[in-house]
Amino acid sequence: MRLPKAAAVSAALAALAITGCTSYASTGGAAGTGASAGSSGQLVLGDPLAPTTYQAAGMNWGNQSVYAQAVYDTLLRQAPDGTDVQPGLATSWTYNSGRTVLTLTLRQGVTFTDGTKFTAAVAAQNLLRFKNGTSPQRAKVAGMTAAKAVNDTTLQIDLSQPDPAFLVYLAQAAGLEESPKAFQNTDVATNPVGSGPYVLDAGQTVVGTSYVYTRNPHYWDAAAVRYSKLEINVYTDPTSEVNALRGGQLNAAVLIDNSTVPQVQAAGFTAHPNPLNMAGIMLFDRGGTVNKALRDVRVRQAINYAIDKPAFLKTVALGYGQLDGNIFRPGSVAYDQSLNDAYPYDPAKARALLAQAGYPNGFTLVMPTSSAFGTALPPLIQQQLGAVGIHVSFTNVGQNLLPDVLAGQYAASYFTLQEDPNPYQVIDFMLAPHATWNPFHYQDPTADALIQQARTGSTAQQAQALQKLNQYVVGQAWFAKWYTVDNDFVTDKNTNVTIEADNAYPSLWDIVPAS
Amino acid sequence: MIGFIARRLAAGVVLLAGISALAFFLLYLGSGNIARKILGEGATPQAIAQENRRLGLDQSLPAQFGHWAAGALRGNFGVSWFSGQPVMQAITSRLAVTLSLVICAVLLAAVLSVVLGVLAATRRGSVDRVTQLLSLLGHAIPGFLIAVFLVLVFALNLHWFKPTGYVPFTTSLAGWASSVTLPVIALCLGSVAGVTQQIRGGIIDALRDDYVRTLRSRGLSERRIVLKHVLRNTAGPALAILAVQFVGLLGGVVIIEQVFAIPGIGQVAVQAATQGDIPLVMGLVVAVAVIVIIFNLLVDLAQGWLNPKVRLS
């Protein structure tokens, strides 16, 4: 009697285990994360982020762009150097003389995977839907006042004022084209209907972990689709990402942590660094709203002089970056080599500037911190600024870092901000009064005039205004930039890539077989 | 027995309601500006206000909880705020993966603990000392370190297993076994250490009892005495510890799933809690609470079935 009882318990537990094992498949989910990379036309990519939605009007860009490019086309495509655009679903485009009316000629013969034809009316619907949607990128098309179809292949977009970055935005999330029949689908967030090179295989996809795609057999540019199957796996932990790379489970990935570069290179991968983000202390409160000391340019300059940037590059960024004092990227017309030495490490000068500004005994600067900054950085900042008399008090804001900073709760904060090659994107992102990373909406008549001239002037005037703007912003110490930090994309020996200078993730069509 | 089960289930329902309410209010207290997190850095104040209305975050907290509870009672746990996936779908597609890991770990822990515990208690000497040392190490070394070590040795150097990923049972039995082997070993070693000590101690105590002397005087072999009589007496406390370990493993699996990039509820729980994806976190809280309540009920019933002294009538 007793042994059969024990056996029954074991059998029941075993049955339960098997039920647990098998019911996974019956629910329709099947992780593809066990797949080997590079087999028979398959591309397996690693990405630190999953898409928050597949609804085109809600999609983000950056590391999430590759998910969008798999299933959707964009009106334009970004050139790898990040400053220009190439044809996408629009084959040509012209501005009127005032650069406020953009006319695009659209590609014919393109259909969405549900059979709906792509027309100018569809493109107009998508643009207006995006402007009124929930995408974090929607502010980029805020200046678009109208989008209308002139005929089936001609789209007209009206702008409230010239926006030299607008074409670039049409190559990003704002230019995504989704079938209008899918707009009201209840599963629109997880079941995209586009005209892109691949189709999402919902049965093989585990949302948030692994996204599996098969080739779109009706894609208009069949020659550009280099793989029969695409898989994008999400790795939020650097250790598991490196293990997957070293184990040959990925063809390519964006590295979560640059300190893993040597390990990944030792496993036969090639690193493609992209100096994408500027790192440093962002001095947001130039008007002195929260911390009146920051209203004085000498105080902001003192913060710039107080940091030993070469030492920070070596210890904080582990050498993966470049010392660069410009707010605009090298290669941009705004770039000025001489600005790189604008604020050498000089604690004595920092102390003198503070004294001149009326703070001979320093002042207290409250800044936010979070686990995202790591544990080593805050004490280093405290030590360096403390040495010139600035007492830094850190407040741990946990997961509310972004909301709190963007709500203008902190006068300054350490951050890494994307430095786009297109100078107008930099203006819209962190310099203009309405810019996302100008949380106090600080306005400066000189800077505003230069921005206006850069938007509306002739080509020569634009270049001159952009250079002056760069010099002015650096001179006024709007930021305490330390260096530009690399964003590393790695590829195995079977895969080649052309880095997208403007984006954290390369364009999907630029990731190709090595052979 | 039926009355006992009914009372335990009723208590479980009350417990579930309490846990849900507490979790809901705690999540809202610590979640910050959710609309900003969803829409990201470029969102305008108007977009944030619109998103708050869409999510119902402009309503009072009791109203929001009432809305959630009404849906949950109908089996509708809503949609993930960050992925757009229905919560039930997100959980069911992942829960089985996690349960397969945890149940396999519990089964393996049970088998290994019995073998090691019996050997240590009956052989004593060096076997006992080695077992105790291994138990101590199992307790002392965190599961994630064991996981990293296993990946380094068996996946990256020996290439016996893939370092990350999960293959469903129905896709390939061998593939599934290969993908869960290292995670299950990493997960179960801590449990093995605890249960082994319990079984060893229980057997050593029981071997001194009068009934064992009586059995020996009847001429029963030591093997039969240990396996048929002594082990049964020590099974109750060991089962209780194993039940506690099961609940602990449901928490410990979070780290293991991160290290092995396994698409279970641990991985999604970390993401959802970090992001403030309240519908998904609430769905996970309810799912795990239900599992724990049911598992504890089954353990209580098994205890009574195995040991007449605690049999419930």
PDB file of C-alpha atoms in Angstrom, chain A residues 41-208:
ATOM      1  CA  GLY A  41      19.440  32.345 -44.924  1.00  0.00           C
ATOM      2  CA  GLN A  42      18.399  33.142 -41.393  1.00  0.00           C
ATOM      3  CA  LEU A  43      19.456  36.320 -39.631  1.00  0.00           C
ATOM      4  CA  VAL A  44      19.330  36.405 -35.827  1.00  0.00           C
ATOM      5  CA  LEU A  45      19.738  39.787 -34.165  1.00  0.00           C
ATOM      6  CA  GLY A  46      20.006  40.863 -30.545  1.00  0.00           C
ATOM      7  CA  ASP A  47      18.331  44.014 -29.289  1.00  0.00           C
ATOM      8  CA  PRO A  48      18.229  45.518 -25.784  1.00  0.00           C
ATOM      9  CA  LEU A  49      14.639  46.718 -26.214  1.00  0.00           C
ATOM     10  CA  ALA A  50      11.364  45.174 -27.334  1.00  0.00           C
ATOM     11  CA  PRO A  51       8.878  47.256 -29.325  1.00  0.00           C
ATOM     12  CA  THR A  52       6.312  48.896 -27.073  1.00  0.00           C
ATOM     13  CA  THR A  53       3.709  48.522 -29.810  1.00  0.00           C
ATOM     14  CA  TYR A  54       3.473  47.548 -33.467  1.00  0.00           C
ATOM     15  CA  GLN A  55       0.886  50.203 -34.164  1.00  0.00           C
ATOM     16  CA  ALA A  56       2.721  52.481 -36.617  1.00  0.00           C
ATOM     17  CA  ALA A  57       1.265  55.635 -35.050  1.00  0.00           C
ATOM     18  CA  GLY A  58       2.654  54.629 -31.671  1.00  0.00           C
ATOM     19  CA  MET A  59       6.078  53.271 -32.587  1.00  0.00           C
ATOM     20  CA  ASN A  60       9.338  54.589 -31.255  1.00  0.00           C
ATOM     21  CA  TRP A  61      12.684  54.627 -33.089  1.00  0.00           C
ATOM     22  CA  GLY A  62      16.295  54.093 -31.905  1.00  0.00           C
ATOM     23  CA  ASN A  63      16.797  50.491 -30.822  1.00  0.00           C
ATOM     24  CA  GLN A  64      13.174  49.735 -31.751  1.00  0.00           C
ATOM     25  CA  SER A  65      13.591  50.844 -35.374  1.00  0.00           C
ATOM     26  CA  VAL A  66      14.629  47.391 -36.589  1.00  0.00           C
ATOM     27  CA  TYR A  67      11.270  45.891 -35.587  1.00  0.00           C
ATOM     28  CA  ALA A  68       9.477  48.585 -37.574  1.00  0.00           C
ATOM     29  CA  GLN A  69      11.726  48.247 -40.627  1.00  0.00           C
ATOM     30  CA  ALA A  70      11.052  44.508 -40.743  1.00  0.00           C
ATOM     31  CA  VAL A  71       7.333  44.916 -41.372  1.00  0.00           C
ATOM     32  CA  TYR A  72       6.808  48.495 -42.507  1.00  0.00           C
ATOM     33  CA  ASP A  73       8.192  50.658 -45.253  1.00  0.00           C
ATOM     34  CA  THR A  74       8.965  54.303 -44.641  1.00  0.00           C
ATOM     35  CA  LEU A  75       8.299  57.126 -47.098  1.00  0.00           C
ATOM     36  CA  LEU A  76      12.027  57.822 -47.204  1.00  0.00           C
ATOM     37  CA  ARG A  77      15.128  55.972 -46.070  1.00  0.00           C
ATOM     38  CA  GLN A  78      17.931  57.524 -44.126  1.00  0.00           C
ATOM     39  CA  ALA A  79      21.380  57.612 -45.697  1.00  0.00           C
ATOM     40  CA  PRO A  80      23.975  55.889 -43.511  1.00  0.00           C
ATOM     41  CA  ASP A  81      25.774  59.192 -42.787  1.00  0.00           C
ATOM     42  CA  GLY A  82      22.588  60.454 -41.119  1.00  0.00           C
ATOM     43  CA  THR A  83      22.539  63.824 -42.842  1.00  0.00           C
ATOM     44  CA  ASP A  84      20.685  62.940 -46.043  1.00  0.00           C
ATOM     45  CA  VAL A  85      17.779  60.754 -47.165  1.00  0.00           C
ATOM     46  CA  GLN A  86      17.230  58.254 -49.957  1.00  0.00           C
ATOM     47  CA  PRO A  87      14.090  57.064 -51.762  1.00  0.00           C
ATOM     48  CA  GLY A  88      11.748  54.738 -49.927  1.00  0.00           C
ATOM     49  CA  LEU A  89       8.084  54.538 -50.812  1.00  0.00           C
ATOM     50  CA  ALA A  90       8.598  58.078 -52.109  1.00  0.00           C
ATOM     51  CA  THR A  91      10.836  58.109 -55.153  1.00  0.00           C
ATOM     52  CA  SER A  92      11.371  61.858 -55.437  1.00  0.00           C
ATOM     53  CA  TRP A  93      10.502  65.033 -53.527  1.00  0.00           C
ATOM     54  CA  THR A  94      10.613  68.794 -53.929  1.00  0.00           C
ATOM     55  CA  TYR A  95      10.030  71.833 -51.723  1.00  0.00           C
ATOM     56  CA  ASN A  96       8.396  75.057 -52.813  1.00  0.00           C
ATOM     57  CA  SER A  97      10.534  78.204 -52.743  1.00  0.00           C
ATOM     58  CA  GLY A  98       9.489  79.013 -49.173  1.00  0.00           C
ATOM     59  CA  ARG A  99      10.280  75.426 -48.095  1.00  0.00           C
ATOM     60  CA  THR A 100       6.885  75.102 -46.425  1.00  0.00           C
ATOM     61  CA  VAL A 101       5.213  72.826 -49.002  1.00  0.00           C
ATOM     62  CA  LEU A 102       6.771  69.430 -49.630  1.00  0.00           C
ATOM     63  CA  THR A 103       5.586  67.398 -52.616  1.00  0.00           C
ATOM     64  CA  LEU A 104       6.502  63.720 -52.812  1.00  0.00           C
ATOM     65  CA  THR A 105       6.075  61.352 -55.742  1.00  0.00           C
ATOM     66  CA  LEU A 106       5.174  57.900 -54.501  1.00  0.00           C
ATOM     67  CA  ARG A 107       6.113  54.455 -55.731  1.00  0.00           C
ATOM     68  CA  GLN A 108       3.453  52.573 -57.701  1.00  0.00           C
ATOM     69  CA  GLY A 109       2.552  48.902 -57.381  1.00  0.00           C
ATOM     70  CA  VAL A 110       3.121  48.600 -53.641  1.00  0.00           C
ATOM     71  CA  THR A 111       0.568  46.593 -51.656  1.00  0.00           C
ATOM     72  CA  PHE A 112       0.226  45.862 -47.973  1.00  0.00           C
ATOM     73  CA  THR A 113       0.189  42.249 -46.815  1.00  0.00           C
ATOM     74  CA  ASP A 114      -3.610  42.395 -46.477  1.00  0.00           C
ATOM     75  CA  GLY A 115      -3.888  43.281 -50.183  1.00  0.00           C
ATOM     76  CA  THR A 116      -4.620  46.999 -49.696  1.00  0.00           C
ATOM     77  CA  LYS A 117      -2.902  49.244 -52.233  1.00  0.00           C
ATOM     78  CA  PHE A 118      -0.487  51.907 -51.088  1.00  0.00           C
ATOM     79  CA  THR A 119      -1.553  55.332 -52.400  1.00  0.00           C
ATOM     80  CA  ALA A 120      -0.997  58.977 -51.556  1.00  0.00           C
ATOM     81  CA  ALA A 121      -4.303  59.001 -49.664  1.00  0.00           C
ATOM     82  CA  VAL A 122      -3.045  56.139 -47.488  1.00  0.00           C
ATOM     83  CA  ALA A 123       0.237  57.979 -46.879  1.00  0.00           C
ATOM     84  CA  ALA A 124      -1.664  61.116 -45.862  1.00  0.00           C
ATOM     85  CA  GLN A 125      -3.828  59.112 -43.461  1.00  0.00           C
ATOM     86  CA  ASN A 126      -0.734  57.569 -41.885  1.00  0.00           C
ATOM     87  CA  LEU A 127       0.973  60.933 -41.429  1.00  0.00           C
ATOM     88  CA  LEU A 128      -2.051  62.582 -39.829  1.00  0.00           C
ATOM     89  CA  ARG A 129      -2.625  59.530 -37.662  1.00  0.00           C
ATOM     90  CA  PHE A 130       0.993  59.654 -36.534  1.00  0.00           C
ATOM     91  CA  LYS A 131       0.763  63.352 -35.684  1.00  0.00           C
ATOM     92  CA  ASN A 132      -2.271  62.644 -33.497  1.00  0.00           C
ATOM     93  CA  GLY A 133      -1.040  59.278 -32.231  1.00  0.00           C
ATOM     94  CA  THR A 134       0.868  58.191 -29.164  1.00  0.00           C
ATOM     95  CA  SER A 135       4.362  57.828 -30.613  1.00  0.00           C
ATOM     96  CA  PRO A 136       7.182  59.370 -28.578  1.00  0.00           C
ATOM     97  CA  GLN A 137       8.343  60.733 -31.969  1.00  0.00           C
ATOM     98  CA  ARG A 138       5.145  62.620 -32.742  1.00  0.00           C
ATOM     99  CA  ALA A 139       6.563  65.993 -31.660  1.00  0.00           C
ATOM    100  CA  LYS A 140       8.858  65.797 -34.684  1.00  0.00           C
ATOM    101  CA  VAL A 141       5.936  66.379 -37.042  1.00  0.00           C
ATOM    102  CA  ALA A 142       4.264  69.017 -34.878  1.00  0.00           C
ATOM    103  CA  GLY A 143       4.998  71.605 -37.573  1.00  0.00           C
ATOM    104  CA  MET A 144       3.028  69.667 -40.216  1.00  0.00           C
ATOM    105  CA  THR A 145      -0.226  71.523 -40.793  1.00  0.00           C
ATOM    106  CA  ALA A 146      -1.665  69.330 -43.557  1.00  0.00           C
ATOM    107  CA  ALA A 147      -1.062  66.137 -45.513  1.00  0.00           C
ATOM    108  CA  LYS A 148      -3.176  65.474 -48.591  1.00  0.00           C
ATOM    109  CA  ALA A 149      -3.239  63.389 -51.740  1.00  0.00           C
ATOM    110  CA  VAL A 150      -2.946  65.414 -54.941  1.00  0.00           C
ATOM    111  CA  ASN A 151      -3.497  62.192 -56.885  1.00  0.00           C
ATOM    112  CA  ASP A 152      -2.762  58.501 -56.296  1.00  0.00           C
ATOM    113  CA  THR A 153       0.995  58.971 -56.508  1.00  0.00           C
ATOM    114  CA  THR A 154       1.493  62.551 -55.348  1.00  0.00           C
ATOM    115  CA  LEU A 155       1.484  63.540 -51.698  1.00  0.00           C
ATOM    116  CA  GLN A 156       1.568  67.130 -50.485  1.00  0.00           C
ATOM    117  CA  ILE A 157       2.683  68.082 -46.983  1.00  0.00           C
ATOM    118  CA  ASP A 158       2.282  71.619 -45.629  1.00  0.00           C
ATOM    119  CA  LEU A 159       4.568  72.912 -42.883  1.00  0.00           C
ATOM    120  CA  SER A 160       3.989  75.884 -40.602  1.00  0.00           C
ATOM    121  CA  GLN A 161       7.612  76.954 -41.090  1.00  0.00           C
ATOM    122  CA  PRO A 162      10.671  75.525 -42.864  1.00  0.00           C
ATOM    123  CA  ASP A 163      12.026  72.463 -41.093  1.00  0.00           C
ATOM    124  CA  PRO A 164      15.325  71.239 -42.568  1.00  0.00           C
ATOM    125  CA  ALA A 165      15.074  68.014 -40.524  1.00  0.00           C
ATOM    126  CA  PHE A 166      11.606  67.086 -41.769  1.00  0.00           C
ATOM    127  CA  LEU A 167      12.811  64.759 -44.560  1.00  0.00           C
ATOM    128  CA  VAL A 168      14.871  62.852 -41.996  1.00  0.00           C
ATOM    129  CA  TYR A 169      11.756  62.393 -39.865  1.00  0.00           C
ATOM    130  CA  LEU A 170       9.963  60.840 -42.864  1.00  0.00           C
ATOM    131  CA  ALA A 171      12.739  58.229 -42.873  1.00  0.00           C
ATOM    132  CA  GLN A 172      11.990  57.394 -39.252  1.00  0.00           C
ATOM    133  CA  ALA A 173       8.848  56.541 -37.279  1.00  0.00           C
ATOM    134  CA  ALA A 174       6.811  59.399 -38.765  1.00  0.00           C
ATOM    135  CA  GLY A 175       7.213  57.899 -42.239  1.00  0.00           C
ATOM    136  CA  LEU A 176       5.997  54.394 -41.368  1.00  0.00           C
ATOM    137  CA  GLU A 177       3.192  53.142 -43.611  1.00  0.00           C
ATOM    138  CA  GLU A 178       0.554  50.836 -42.144  1.00  0.00           C
ATOM    139  CA  SER A 179      -2.460  49.424 -43.952  1.00  0.00           C
ATOM    140  CA  PRO A 180      -5.452  51.661 -43.185  1.00  0.00           C
ATOM    141  CA  LYS A 181      -7.622  48.549 -42.884  1.00  0.00           C
ATOM    142  CA  ALA A 182      -5.580  47.576 -39.818  1.00  0.00           C
ATOM    143  CA  PHE A 183      -6.027  50.925 -38.040  1.00  0.00           C
ATOM    144  CA  GLN A 184      -9.029  49.718 -36.048  1.00  0.00           C
ATOM    145  CA  ASN A 185      -7.892  46.117 -35.512  1.00  0.00           C
ATOM    146  CA  THR A 186      -8.043  45.136 -31.837  1.00  0.00           C
ATOM    147  CA  ASP A 187      -4.672  43.378 -32.134  1.00  0.00           C
ATOM    148  CA  VAL A 188      -2.991  46.251 -33.975  1.00  0.00           C
ATOM    149  CA  ALA A 189      -0.362  46.520 -31.210  1.00  0.00           C
ATOM    150  CA  THR A 190       0.903  42.977 -31.748  1.00  0.00           C
ATOM    151  CA  ASN A 191      -0.118  42.110 -35.311  1.00  0.00           C
ATOM    152  CA  PRO A 192       1.342  44.626 -37.767  1.00  0.00           C
ATOM    153  CA  VAL A 193       0.035  44.922 -41.334  1.00  0.00           C
ATOM    154  CA  GLY A 194       2.601  46.705 -43.473  1.00  0.00           C
ATOM    155  CA  SER A 195       4.258  46.453 -46.852  1.00  0.00           C
ATOM    156  CA  GLY A 196       7.739  45.740 -45.499  1.00  0.00           C
ATOM    157  CA  PRO A 197      10.240  43.029 -46.425  1.00  0.00           C
ATOM    158  CA  TYR A 198       9.110  40.603 -43.716  1.00  0.00           C
ATOM    159  CA  VAL A 199       5.886  39.431 -42.083  1.00  0.00           C
ATOM    160  CA  LEU A 200       5.692  38.875 -38.339  1.00  0.00           C
ATOM    161  CA  ASP A 201       5.069  35.210 -37.465  1.00  0.00           C
ATOM    162  CA  ALA A 202       2.799  35.652 -34.436  1.00  0.00           C
ATOM    163  CA  GLY A 203       2.805  31.906 -33.703  1.00  0.00           C
ATOM    164  CA  GLN A 204       6.578  31.787 -33.314  1.00  0.00           C
ATOM    165  CA  THR A 205       6.862  35.147 -31.546  1.00  0.00           C
ATOM    166  CA  VAL A 206       6.990  35.557 -27.780  1.00  0.00           C
ATOM    167  CA  VAL A 207       6.080  39.198 -27.191  1.00  0.00           C
ATOM    168  CA  GLY A 208       8.805  40.972 -25.251  1.00  0.00           C
TER     169      GLY A 208
END
